Short mmCIF file of N, CA and C in Angstrom, two decimals:
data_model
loop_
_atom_site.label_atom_id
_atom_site.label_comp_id
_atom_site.label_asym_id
_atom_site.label_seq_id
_atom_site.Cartn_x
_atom_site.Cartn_y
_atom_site.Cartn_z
N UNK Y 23 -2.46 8.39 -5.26
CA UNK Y 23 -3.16 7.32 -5.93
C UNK Y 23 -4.19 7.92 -6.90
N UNK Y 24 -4.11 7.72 -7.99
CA UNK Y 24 -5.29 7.64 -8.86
C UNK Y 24 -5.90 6.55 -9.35
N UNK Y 25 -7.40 6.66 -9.21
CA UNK Y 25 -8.35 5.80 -9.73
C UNK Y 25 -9.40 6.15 -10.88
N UNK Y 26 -9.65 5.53 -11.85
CA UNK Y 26 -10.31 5.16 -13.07
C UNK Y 26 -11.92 3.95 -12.73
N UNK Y 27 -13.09 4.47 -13.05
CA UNK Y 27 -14.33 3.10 -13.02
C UNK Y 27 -14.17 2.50 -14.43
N UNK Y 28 -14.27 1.77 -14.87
CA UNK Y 28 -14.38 0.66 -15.99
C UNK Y 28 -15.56 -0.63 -15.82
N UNK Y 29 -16.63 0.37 -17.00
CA UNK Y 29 -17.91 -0.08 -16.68
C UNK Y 29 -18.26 -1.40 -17.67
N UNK Y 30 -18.95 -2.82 -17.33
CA UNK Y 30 -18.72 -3.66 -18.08
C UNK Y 30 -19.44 -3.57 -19.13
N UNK Y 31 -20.48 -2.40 -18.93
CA UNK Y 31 -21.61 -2.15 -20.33
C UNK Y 31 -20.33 -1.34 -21.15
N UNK Y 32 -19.42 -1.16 -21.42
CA UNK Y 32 -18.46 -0.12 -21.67
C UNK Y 32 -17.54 -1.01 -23.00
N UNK Y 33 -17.29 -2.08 -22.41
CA UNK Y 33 -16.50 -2.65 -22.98
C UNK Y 33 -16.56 -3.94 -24.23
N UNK Y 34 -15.91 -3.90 -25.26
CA UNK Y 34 -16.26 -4.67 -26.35
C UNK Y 34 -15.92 -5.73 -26.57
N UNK Y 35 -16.94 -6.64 -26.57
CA UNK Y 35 -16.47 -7.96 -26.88
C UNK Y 35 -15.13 -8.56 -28.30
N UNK Y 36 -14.18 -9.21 -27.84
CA UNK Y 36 -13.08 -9.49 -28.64
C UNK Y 36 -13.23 -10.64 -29.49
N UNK Y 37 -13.32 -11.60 -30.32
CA UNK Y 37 -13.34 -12.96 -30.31
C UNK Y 37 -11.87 -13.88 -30.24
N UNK Y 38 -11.70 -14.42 -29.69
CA UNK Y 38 -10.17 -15.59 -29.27
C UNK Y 38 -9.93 -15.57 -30.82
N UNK Y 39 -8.82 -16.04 -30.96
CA UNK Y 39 -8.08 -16.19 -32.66
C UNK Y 39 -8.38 -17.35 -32.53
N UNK Y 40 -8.67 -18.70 -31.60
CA UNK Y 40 -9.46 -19.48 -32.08
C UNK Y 40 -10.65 -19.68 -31.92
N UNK Y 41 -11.45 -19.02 -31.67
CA UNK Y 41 -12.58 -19.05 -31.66
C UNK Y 41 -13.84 -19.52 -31.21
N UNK Y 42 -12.68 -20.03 -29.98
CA UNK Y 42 -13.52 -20.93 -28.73
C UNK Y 42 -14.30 -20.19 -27.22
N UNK Y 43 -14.34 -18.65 -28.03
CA UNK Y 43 -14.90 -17.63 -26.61
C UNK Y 43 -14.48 -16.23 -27.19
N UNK Y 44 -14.68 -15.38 -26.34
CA UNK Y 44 -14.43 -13.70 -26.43
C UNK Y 44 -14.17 -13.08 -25.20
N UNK Y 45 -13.14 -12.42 -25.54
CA UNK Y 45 -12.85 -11.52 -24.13
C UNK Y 45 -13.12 -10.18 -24.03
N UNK Y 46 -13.30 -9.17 -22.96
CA UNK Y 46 -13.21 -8.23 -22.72
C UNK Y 46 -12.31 -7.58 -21.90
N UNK Y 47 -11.49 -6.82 -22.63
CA UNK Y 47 -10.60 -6.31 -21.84
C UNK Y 47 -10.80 -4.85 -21.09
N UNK Y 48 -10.36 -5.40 -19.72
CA UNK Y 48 -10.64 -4.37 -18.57
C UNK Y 48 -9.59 -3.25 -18.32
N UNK Y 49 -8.54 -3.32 -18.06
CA UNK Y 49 -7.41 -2.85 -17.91
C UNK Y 49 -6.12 -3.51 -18.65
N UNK Y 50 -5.14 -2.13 -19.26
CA UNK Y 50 -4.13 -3.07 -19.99
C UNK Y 50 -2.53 -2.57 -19.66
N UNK Y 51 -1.56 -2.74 -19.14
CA UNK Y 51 -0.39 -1.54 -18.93
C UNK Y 51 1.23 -2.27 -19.79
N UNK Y 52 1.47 -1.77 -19.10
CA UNK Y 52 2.88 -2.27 -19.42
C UNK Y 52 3.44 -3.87 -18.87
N UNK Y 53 3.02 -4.45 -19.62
CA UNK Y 53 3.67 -5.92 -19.28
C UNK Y 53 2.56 -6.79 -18.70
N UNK Y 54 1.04 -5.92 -18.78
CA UNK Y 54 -0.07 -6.94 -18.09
C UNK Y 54 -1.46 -6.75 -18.46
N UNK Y 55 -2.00 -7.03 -18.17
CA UNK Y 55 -3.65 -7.51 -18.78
C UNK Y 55 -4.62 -8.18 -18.18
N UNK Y 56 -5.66 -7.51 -17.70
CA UNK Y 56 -6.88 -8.08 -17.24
C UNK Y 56 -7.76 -7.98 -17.94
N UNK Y 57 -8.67 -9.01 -18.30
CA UNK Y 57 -9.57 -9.26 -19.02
C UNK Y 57 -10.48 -10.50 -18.43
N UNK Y 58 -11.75 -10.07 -19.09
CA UNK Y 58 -13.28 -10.96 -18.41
C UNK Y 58 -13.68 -11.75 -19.82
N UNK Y 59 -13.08 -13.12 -20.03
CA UNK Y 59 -13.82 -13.95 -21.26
C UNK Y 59 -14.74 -15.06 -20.91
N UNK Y 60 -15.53 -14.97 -21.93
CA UNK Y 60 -16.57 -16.11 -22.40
C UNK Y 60 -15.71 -17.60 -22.88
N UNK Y 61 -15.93 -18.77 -22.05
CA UNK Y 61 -15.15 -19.80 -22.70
C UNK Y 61 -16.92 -20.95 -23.37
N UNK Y 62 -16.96 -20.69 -24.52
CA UNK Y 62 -18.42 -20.82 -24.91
C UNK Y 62 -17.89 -22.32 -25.91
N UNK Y 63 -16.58 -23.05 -26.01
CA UNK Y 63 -16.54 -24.15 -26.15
C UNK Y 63 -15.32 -24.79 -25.76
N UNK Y 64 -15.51 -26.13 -25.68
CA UNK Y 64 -14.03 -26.95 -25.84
C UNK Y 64 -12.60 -26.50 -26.88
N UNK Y 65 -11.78 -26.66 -26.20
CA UNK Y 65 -10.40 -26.25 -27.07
C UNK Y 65 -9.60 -25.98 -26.55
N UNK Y 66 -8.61 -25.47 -27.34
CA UNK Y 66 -7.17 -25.25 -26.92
C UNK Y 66 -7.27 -23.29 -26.31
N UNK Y 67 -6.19 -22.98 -25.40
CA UNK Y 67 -5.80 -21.59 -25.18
C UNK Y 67 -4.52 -20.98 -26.27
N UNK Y 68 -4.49 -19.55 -26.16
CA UNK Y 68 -3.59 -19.20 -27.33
C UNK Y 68 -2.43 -19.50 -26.19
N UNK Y 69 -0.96 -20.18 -26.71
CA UNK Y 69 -0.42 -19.83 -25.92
C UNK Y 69 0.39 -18.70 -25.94
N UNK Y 70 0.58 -17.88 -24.48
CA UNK Y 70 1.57 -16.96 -24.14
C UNK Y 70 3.08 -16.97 -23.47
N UNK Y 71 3.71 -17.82 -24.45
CA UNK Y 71 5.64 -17.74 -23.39
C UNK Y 71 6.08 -16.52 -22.94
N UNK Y 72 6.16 -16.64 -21.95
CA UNK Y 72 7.00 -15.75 -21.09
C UNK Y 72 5.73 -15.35 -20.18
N UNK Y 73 4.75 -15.32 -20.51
CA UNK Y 73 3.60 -14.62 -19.40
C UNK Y 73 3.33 -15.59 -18.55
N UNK Y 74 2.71 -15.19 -17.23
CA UNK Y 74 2.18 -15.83 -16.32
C UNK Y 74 0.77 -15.15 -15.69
N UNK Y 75 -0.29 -16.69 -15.97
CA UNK Y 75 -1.75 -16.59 -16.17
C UNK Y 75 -2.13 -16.47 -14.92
N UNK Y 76 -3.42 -15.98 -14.28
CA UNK Y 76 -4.11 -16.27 -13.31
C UNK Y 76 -5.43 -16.15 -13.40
N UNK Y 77 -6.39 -17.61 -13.65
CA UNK Y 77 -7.56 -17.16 -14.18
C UNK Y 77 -8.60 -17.76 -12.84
N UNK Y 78 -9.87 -17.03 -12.99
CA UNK Y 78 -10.77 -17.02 -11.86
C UNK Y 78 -11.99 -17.82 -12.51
N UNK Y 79 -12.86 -18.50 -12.35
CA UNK Y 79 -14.03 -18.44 -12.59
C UNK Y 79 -14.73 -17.68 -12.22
N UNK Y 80 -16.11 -17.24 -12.70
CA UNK Y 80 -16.74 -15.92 -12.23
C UNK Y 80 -18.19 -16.76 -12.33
N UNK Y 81 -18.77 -16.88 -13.27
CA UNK Y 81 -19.84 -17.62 -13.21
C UNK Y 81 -20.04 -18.59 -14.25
N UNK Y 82 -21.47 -19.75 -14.61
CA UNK Y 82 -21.26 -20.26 -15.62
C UNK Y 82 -20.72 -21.62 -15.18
N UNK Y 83 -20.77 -22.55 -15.87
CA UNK Y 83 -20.62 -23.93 -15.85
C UNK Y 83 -18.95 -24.10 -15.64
N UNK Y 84 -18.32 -24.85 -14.76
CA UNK Y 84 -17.00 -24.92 -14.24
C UNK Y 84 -16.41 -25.83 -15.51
N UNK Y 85 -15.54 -25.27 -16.05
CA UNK Y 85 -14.34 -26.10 -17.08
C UNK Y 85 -13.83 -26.65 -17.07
N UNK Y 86 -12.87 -27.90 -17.02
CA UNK Y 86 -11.86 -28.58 -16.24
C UNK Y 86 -10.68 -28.60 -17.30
N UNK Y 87 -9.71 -27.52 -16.61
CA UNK Y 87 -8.24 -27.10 -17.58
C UNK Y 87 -7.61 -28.72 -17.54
N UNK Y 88 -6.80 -28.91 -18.78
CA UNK Y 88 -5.50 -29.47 -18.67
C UNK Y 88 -4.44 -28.71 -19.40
N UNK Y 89 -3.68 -28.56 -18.07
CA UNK Y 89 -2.20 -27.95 -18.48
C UNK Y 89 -1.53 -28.20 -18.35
N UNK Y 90 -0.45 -28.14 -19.25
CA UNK Y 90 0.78 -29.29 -19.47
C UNK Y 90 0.63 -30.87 -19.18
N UNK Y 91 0.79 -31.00 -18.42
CA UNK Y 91 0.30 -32.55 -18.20
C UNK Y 91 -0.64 -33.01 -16.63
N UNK Y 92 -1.22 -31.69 -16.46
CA UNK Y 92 -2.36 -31.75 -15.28
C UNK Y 92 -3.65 -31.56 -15.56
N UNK Y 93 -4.81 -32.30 -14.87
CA UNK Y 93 -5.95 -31.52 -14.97
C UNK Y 93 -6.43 -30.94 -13.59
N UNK Y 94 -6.96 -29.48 -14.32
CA UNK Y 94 -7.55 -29.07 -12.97
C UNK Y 94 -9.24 -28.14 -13.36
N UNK Y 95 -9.93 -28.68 -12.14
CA UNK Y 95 -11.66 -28.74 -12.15
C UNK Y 95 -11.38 -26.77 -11.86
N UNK Y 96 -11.80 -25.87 -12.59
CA UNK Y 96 -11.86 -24.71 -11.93
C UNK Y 96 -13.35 -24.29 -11.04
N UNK Y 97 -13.15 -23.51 -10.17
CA UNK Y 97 -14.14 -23.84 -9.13
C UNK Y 97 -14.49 -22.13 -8.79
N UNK Y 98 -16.01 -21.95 -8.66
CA UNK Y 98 -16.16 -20.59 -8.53
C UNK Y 98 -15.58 -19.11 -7.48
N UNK Y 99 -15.02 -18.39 -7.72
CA UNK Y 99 -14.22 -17.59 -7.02
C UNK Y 99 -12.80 -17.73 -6.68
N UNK Y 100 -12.10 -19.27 -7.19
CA UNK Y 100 -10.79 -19.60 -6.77
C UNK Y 100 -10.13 -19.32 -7.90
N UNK Y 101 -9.26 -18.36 -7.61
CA UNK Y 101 -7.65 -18.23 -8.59
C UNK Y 101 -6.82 -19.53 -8.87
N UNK Y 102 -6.64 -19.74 -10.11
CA UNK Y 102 -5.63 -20.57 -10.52
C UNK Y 102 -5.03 -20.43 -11.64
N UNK Y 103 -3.75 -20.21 -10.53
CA UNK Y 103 -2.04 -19.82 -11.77
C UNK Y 103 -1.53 -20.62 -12.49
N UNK Y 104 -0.91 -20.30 -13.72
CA UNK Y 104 -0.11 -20.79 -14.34
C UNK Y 104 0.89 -20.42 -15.69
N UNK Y 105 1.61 -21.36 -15.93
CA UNK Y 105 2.31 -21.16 -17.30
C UNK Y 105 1.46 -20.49 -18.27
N UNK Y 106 1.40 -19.35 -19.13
CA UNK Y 106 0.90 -18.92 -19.99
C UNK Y 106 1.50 -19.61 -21.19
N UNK Y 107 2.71 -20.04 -21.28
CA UNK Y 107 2.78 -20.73 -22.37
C UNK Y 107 2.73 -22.57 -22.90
N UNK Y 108 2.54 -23.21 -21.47
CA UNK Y 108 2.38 -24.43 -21.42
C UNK Y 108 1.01 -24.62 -22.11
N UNK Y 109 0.98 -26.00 -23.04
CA UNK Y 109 -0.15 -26.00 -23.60
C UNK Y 109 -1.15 -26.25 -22.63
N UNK Y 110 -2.45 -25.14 -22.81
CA UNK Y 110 -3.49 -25.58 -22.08
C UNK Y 110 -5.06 -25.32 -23.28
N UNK Y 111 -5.52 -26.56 -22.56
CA UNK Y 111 -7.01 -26.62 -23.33
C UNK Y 111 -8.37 -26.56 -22.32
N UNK Y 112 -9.42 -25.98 -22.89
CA UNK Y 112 -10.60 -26.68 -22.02
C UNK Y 112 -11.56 -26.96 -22.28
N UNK Y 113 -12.04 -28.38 -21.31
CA UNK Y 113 -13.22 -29.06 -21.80
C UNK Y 113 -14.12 -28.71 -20.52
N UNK Y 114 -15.38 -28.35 -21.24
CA UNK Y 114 -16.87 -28.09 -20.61
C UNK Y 114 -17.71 -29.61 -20.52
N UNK Y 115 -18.38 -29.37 -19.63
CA UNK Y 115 -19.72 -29.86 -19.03
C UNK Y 115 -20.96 -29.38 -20.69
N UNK Y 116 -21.17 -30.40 -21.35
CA UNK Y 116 -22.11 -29.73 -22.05
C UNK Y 116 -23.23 -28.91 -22.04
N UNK Y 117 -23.60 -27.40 -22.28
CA UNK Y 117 -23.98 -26.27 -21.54
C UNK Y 117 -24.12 -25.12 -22.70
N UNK Y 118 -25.01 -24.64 -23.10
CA UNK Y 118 -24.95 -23.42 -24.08
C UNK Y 118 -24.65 -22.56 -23.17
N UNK Y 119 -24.70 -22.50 -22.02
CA UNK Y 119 -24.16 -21.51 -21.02
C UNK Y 119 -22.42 -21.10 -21.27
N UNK Y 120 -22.33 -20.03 -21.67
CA UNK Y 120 -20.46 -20.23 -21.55
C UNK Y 120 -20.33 -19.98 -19.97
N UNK Y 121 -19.02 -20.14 -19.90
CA UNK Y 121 -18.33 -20.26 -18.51
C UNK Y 121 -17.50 -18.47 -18.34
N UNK Y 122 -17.69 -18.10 -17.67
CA UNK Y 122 -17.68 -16.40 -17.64
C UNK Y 122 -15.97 -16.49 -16.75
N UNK Y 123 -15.27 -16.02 -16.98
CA UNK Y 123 -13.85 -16.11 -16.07
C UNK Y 123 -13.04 -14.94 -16.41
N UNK Y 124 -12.70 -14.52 -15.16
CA UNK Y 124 -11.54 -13.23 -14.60
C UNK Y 124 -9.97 -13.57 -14.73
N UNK Y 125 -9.15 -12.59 -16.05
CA UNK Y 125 -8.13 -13.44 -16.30
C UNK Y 125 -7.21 -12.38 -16.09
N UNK Y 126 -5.75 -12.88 -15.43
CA UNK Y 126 -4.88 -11.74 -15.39
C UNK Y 126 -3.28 -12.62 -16.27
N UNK Y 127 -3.34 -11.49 -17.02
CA UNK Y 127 -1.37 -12.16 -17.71
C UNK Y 127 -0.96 -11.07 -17.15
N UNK Y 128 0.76 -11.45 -17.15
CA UNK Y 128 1.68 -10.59 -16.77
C UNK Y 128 2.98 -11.37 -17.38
N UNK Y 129 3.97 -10.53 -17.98
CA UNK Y 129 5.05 -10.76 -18.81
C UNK Y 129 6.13 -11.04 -17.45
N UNK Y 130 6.45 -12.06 -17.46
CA UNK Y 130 7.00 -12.48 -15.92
C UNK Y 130 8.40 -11.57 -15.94
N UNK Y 131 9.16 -10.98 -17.32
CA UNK Y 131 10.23 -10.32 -17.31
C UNK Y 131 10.18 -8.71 -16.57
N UNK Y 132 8.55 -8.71 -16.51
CA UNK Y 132 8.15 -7.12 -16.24
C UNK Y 132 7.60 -6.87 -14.81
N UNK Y 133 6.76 -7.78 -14.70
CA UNK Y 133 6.15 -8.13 -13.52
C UNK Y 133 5.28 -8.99 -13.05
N UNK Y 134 4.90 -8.84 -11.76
CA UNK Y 134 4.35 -10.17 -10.92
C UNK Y 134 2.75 -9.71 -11.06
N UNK Y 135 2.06 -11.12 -10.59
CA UNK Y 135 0.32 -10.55 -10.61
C UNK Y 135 -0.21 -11.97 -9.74
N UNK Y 136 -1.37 -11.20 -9.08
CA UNK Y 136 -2.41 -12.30 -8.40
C UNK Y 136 -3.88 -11.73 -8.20
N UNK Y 137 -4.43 -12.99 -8.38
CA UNK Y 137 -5.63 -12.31 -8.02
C UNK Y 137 -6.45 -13.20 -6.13
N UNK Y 138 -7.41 -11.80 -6.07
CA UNK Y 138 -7.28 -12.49 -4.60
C UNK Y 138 -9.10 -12.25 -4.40
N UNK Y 139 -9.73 -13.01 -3.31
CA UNK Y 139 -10.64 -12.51 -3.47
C UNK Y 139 -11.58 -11.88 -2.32
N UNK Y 140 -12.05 -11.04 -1.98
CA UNK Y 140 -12.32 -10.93 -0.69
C UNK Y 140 -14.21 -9.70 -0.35
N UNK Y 141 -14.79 -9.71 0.58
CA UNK Y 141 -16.49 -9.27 0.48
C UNK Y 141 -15.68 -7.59 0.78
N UNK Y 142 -17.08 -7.03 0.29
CA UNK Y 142 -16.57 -5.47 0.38
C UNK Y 142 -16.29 -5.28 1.85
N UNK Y 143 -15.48 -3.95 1.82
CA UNK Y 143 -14.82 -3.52 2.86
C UNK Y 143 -13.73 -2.71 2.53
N UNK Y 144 -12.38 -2.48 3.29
CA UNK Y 144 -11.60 -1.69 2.76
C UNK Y 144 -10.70 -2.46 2.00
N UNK Y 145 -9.96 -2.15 0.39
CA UNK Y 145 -9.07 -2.53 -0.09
C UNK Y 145 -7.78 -2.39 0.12
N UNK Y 146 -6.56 -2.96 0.44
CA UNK Y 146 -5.35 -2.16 0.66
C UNK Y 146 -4.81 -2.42 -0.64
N UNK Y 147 -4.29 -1.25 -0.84
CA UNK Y 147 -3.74 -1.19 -2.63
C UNK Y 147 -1.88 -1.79 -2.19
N UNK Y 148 -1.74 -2.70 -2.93
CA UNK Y 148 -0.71 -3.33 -2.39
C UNK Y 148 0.28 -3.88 -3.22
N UNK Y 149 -0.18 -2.99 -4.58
CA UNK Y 149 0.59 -3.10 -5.68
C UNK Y 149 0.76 -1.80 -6.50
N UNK Y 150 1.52 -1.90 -7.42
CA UNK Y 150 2.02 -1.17 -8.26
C UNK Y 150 0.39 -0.43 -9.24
N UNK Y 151 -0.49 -1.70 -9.25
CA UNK Y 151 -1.61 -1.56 -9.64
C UNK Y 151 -2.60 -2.27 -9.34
N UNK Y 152 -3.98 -1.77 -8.93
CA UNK Y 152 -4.39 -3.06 -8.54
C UNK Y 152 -5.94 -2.62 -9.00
N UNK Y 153 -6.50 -3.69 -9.70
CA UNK Y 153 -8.05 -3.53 -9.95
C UNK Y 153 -8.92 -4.61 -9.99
N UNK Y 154 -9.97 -4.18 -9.20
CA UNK Y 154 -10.86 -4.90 -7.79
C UNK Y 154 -12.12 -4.93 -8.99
N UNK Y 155 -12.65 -5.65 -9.13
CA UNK Y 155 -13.67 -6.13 -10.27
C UNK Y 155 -14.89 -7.25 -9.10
N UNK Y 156 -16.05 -6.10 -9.39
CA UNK Y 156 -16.93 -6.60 -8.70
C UNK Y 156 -17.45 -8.13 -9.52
N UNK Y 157 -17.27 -9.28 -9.02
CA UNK Y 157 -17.29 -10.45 -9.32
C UNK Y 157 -18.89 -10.87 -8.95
N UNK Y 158 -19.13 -10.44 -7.76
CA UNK Y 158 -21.17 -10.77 -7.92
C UNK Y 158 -21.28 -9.75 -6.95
N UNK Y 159 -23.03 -9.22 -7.10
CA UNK Y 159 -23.45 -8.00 -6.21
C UNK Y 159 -23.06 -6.68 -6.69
N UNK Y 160 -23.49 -5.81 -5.94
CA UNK Y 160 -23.13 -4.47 -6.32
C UNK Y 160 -22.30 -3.71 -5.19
N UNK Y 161 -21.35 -2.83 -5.38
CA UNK Y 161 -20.81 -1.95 -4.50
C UNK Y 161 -21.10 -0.46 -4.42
N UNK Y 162 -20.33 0.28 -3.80
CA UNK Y 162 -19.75 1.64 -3.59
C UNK Y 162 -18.75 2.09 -3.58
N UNK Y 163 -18.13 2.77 -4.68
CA UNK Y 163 -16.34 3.22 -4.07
C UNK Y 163 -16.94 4.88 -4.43
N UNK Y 164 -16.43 5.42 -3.08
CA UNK Y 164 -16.37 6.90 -3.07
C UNK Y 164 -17.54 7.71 -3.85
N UNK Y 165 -18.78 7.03 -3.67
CA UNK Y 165 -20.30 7.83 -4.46
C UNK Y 165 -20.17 6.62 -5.86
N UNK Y 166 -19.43 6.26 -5.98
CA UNK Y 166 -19.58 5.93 -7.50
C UNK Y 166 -20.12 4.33 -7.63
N UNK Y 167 -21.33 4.12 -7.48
CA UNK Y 167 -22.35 2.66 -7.74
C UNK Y 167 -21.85 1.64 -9.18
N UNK Y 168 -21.31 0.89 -8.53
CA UNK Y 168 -20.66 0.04 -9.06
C UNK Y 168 -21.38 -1.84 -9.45
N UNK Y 169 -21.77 -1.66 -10.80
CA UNK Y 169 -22.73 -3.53 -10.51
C UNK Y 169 -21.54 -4.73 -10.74
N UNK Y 170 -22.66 -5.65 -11.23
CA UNK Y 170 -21.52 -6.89 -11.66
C UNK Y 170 -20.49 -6.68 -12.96
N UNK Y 171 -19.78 -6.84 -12.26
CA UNK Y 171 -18.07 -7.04 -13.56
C UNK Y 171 -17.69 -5.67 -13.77
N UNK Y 172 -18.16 -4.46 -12.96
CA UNK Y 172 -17.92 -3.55 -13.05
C UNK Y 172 -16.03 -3.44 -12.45
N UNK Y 173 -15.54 -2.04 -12.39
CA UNK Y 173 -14.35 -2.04 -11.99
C UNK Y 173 -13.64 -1.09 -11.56
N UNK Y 174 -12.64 -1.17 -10.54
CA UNK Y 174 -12.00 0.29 -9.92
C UNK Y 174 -10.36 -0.12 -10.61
N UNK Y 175 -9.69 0.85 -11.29
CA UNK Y 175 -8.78 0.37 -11.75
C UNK Y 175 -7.71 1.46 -10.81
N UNK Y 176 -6.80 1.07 -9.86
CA UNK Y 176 -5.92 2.02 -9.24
C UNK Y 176 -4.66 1.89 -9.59
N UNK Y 177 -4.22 3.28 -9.45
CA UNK Y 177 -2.30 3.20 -9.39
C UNK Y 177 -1.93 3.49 -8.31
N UNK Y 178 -0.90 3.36 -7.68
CA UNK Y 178 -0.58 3.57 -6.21
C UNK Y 178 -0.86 2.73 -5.28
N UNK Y 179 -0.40 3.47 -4.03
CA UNK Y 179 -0.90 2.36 -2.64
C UNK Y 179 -1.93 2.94 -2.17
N UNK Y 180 -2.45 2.81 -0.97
CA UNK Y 180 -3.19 3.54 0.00
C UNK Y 180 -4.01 2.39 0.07
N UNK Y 181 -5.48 2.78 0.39
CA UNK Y 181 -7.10 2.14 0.69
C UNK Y 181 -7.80 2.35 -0.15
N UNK Y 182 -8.75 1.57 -0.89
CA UNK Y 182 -10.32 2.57 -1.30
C UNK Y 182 -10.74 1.83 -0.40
N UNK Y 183 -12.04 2.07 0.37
CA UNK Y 183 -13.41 1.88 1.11
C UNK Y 183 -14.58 1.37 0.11
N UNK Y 184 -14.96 0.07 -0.10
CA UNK Y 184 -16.12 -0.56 -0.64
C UNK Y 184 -17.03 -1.32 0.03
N UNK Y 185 -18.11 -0.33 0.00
CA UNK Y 185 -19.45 -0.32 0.24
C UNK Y 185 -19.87 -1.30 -0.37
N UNK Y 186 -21.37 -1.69 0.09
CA UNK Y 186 -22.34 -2.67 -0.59
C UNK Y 186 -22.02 -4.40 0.01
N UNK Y 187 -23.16 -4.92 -0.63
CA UNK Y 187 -22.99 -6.24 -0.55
C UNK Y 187 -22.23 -7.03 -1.73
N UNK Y 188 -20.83 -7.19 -1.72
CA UNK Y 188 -20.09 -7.78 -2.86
C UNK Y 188 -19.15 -8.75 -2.82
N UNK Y 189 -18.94 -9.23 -3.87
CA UNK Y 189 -17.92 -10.40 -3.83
C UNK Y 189 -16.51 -9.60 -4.72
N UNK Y 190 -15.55 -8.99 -4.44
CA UNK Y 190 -14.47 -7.94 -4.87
C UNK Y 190 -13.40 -8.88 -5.33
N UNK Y 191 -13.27 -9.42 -6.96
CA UNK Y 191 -11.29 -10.12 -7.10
C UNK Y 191 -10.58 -9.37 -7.16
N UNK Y 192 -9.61 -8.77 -6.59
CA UNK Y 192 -8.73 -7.81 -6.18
C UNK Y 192 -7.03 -8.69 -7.29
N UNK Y 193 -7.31 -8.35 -8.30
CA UNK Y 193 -6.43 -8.34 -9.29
C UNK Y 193 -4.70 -7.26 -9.07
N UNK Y 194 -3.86 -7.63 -8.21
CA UNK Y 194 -2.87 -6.95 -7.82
C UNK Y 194 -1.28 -7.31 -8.74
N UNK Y 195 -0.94 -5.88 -9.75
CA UNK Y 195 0.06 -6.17 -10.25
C UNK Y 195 1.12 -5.61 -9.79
N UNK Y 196 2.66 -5.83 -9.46
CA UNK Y 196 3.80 -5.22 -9.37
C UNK Y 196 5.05 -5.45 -9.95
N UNK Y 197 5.72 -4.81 -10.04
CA UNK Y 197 6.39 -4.74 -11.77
C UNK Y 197 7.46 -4.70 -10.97
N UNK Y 198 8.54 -5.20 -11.89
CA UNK Y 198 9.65 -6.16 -11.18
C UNK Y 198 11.02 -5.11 -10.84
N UNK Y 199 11.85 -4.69 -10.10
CA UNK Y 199 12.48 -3.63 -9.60
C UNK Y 199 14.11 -3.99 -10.17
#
């Protein structure tokens, strides 16, 4: 197993092609993508056919998606999947606060992805790739002090051991055989 930190002071803000937020991208591989965006107004998402979304709230005023022909209230720390290419939009709670959210695509032809969420302790690496993004609090992996939105990006299986008082989304990808 090898592991990579991916620090959130590190990383550069993107702006959406429409222009309704900015992302930062955390980790990127073959067929997938994690990234931490700002949803700082109402609007539409770009859509992605063929990918499949899984986005988290992290902090920030809760959004309420409609996709395809559902709405759903997103709620802090809960994963919710979907069509990357079904139209989806979102409307905010009026708030100069943007809404901060943990997003994973994956090209469904390449591979699978979830995100999960769980307090520090040991991780079981249980994918092809998997990176654990401190969501609130601070940790420890192996000496290396880890704050908010910080990140352990792994390849392989095994364990890391995380220390501290934290809230860990354990972002797990595996690529299709």
């Amino acid at each position: 197993m090898s592991r990579r930190i991916v620090r959130w002071h590190s990383l550069q803000p993107e702006p959406w092609r429409n222009g309704g937020g900015q992302t930062r991208q955390v980790a990127v591989g073959a067929g997938w993508r994690v990234s931490i965006a700002d949803i700082a107004s109402d609007g539409p998402f770009s859509a992605f056919e063929g990918v499949d979304r899984v986005i988290m709230l992290i902090d920030g005023p809760a959004p309420q998606l409609h996709v395809g022909d559902r709405d759903v209230q997103l709620e802090r720390f809960v994963p919710f999947a979907f069509d990357g290419g079904a139209p989806t939009a979102a409307r905010r709670e009026s708030s100069a606060t943007p809404s901060r959210d943990l997003n994973l695509m994956t090209e469904r032809a390449t591979c699978t992805g979830e995100i999960s969420v769980q307090p520090s302790g040991v991780l079981e690496l249980r994918g092809d790739v998997t990176i654990a993004v401190v969501a609130d609090g601070a940790a420890v992996v192996d000496g290396d002090e880890l704050g908010p939105l910080d990140s352990v990006v792994c390849d392989g299986g095994g364990s890391i051991a995380v220390t501290g008082d934290a809230t860990i989304a354990v972002c797990t990808v595996r690529y299709c055989r």
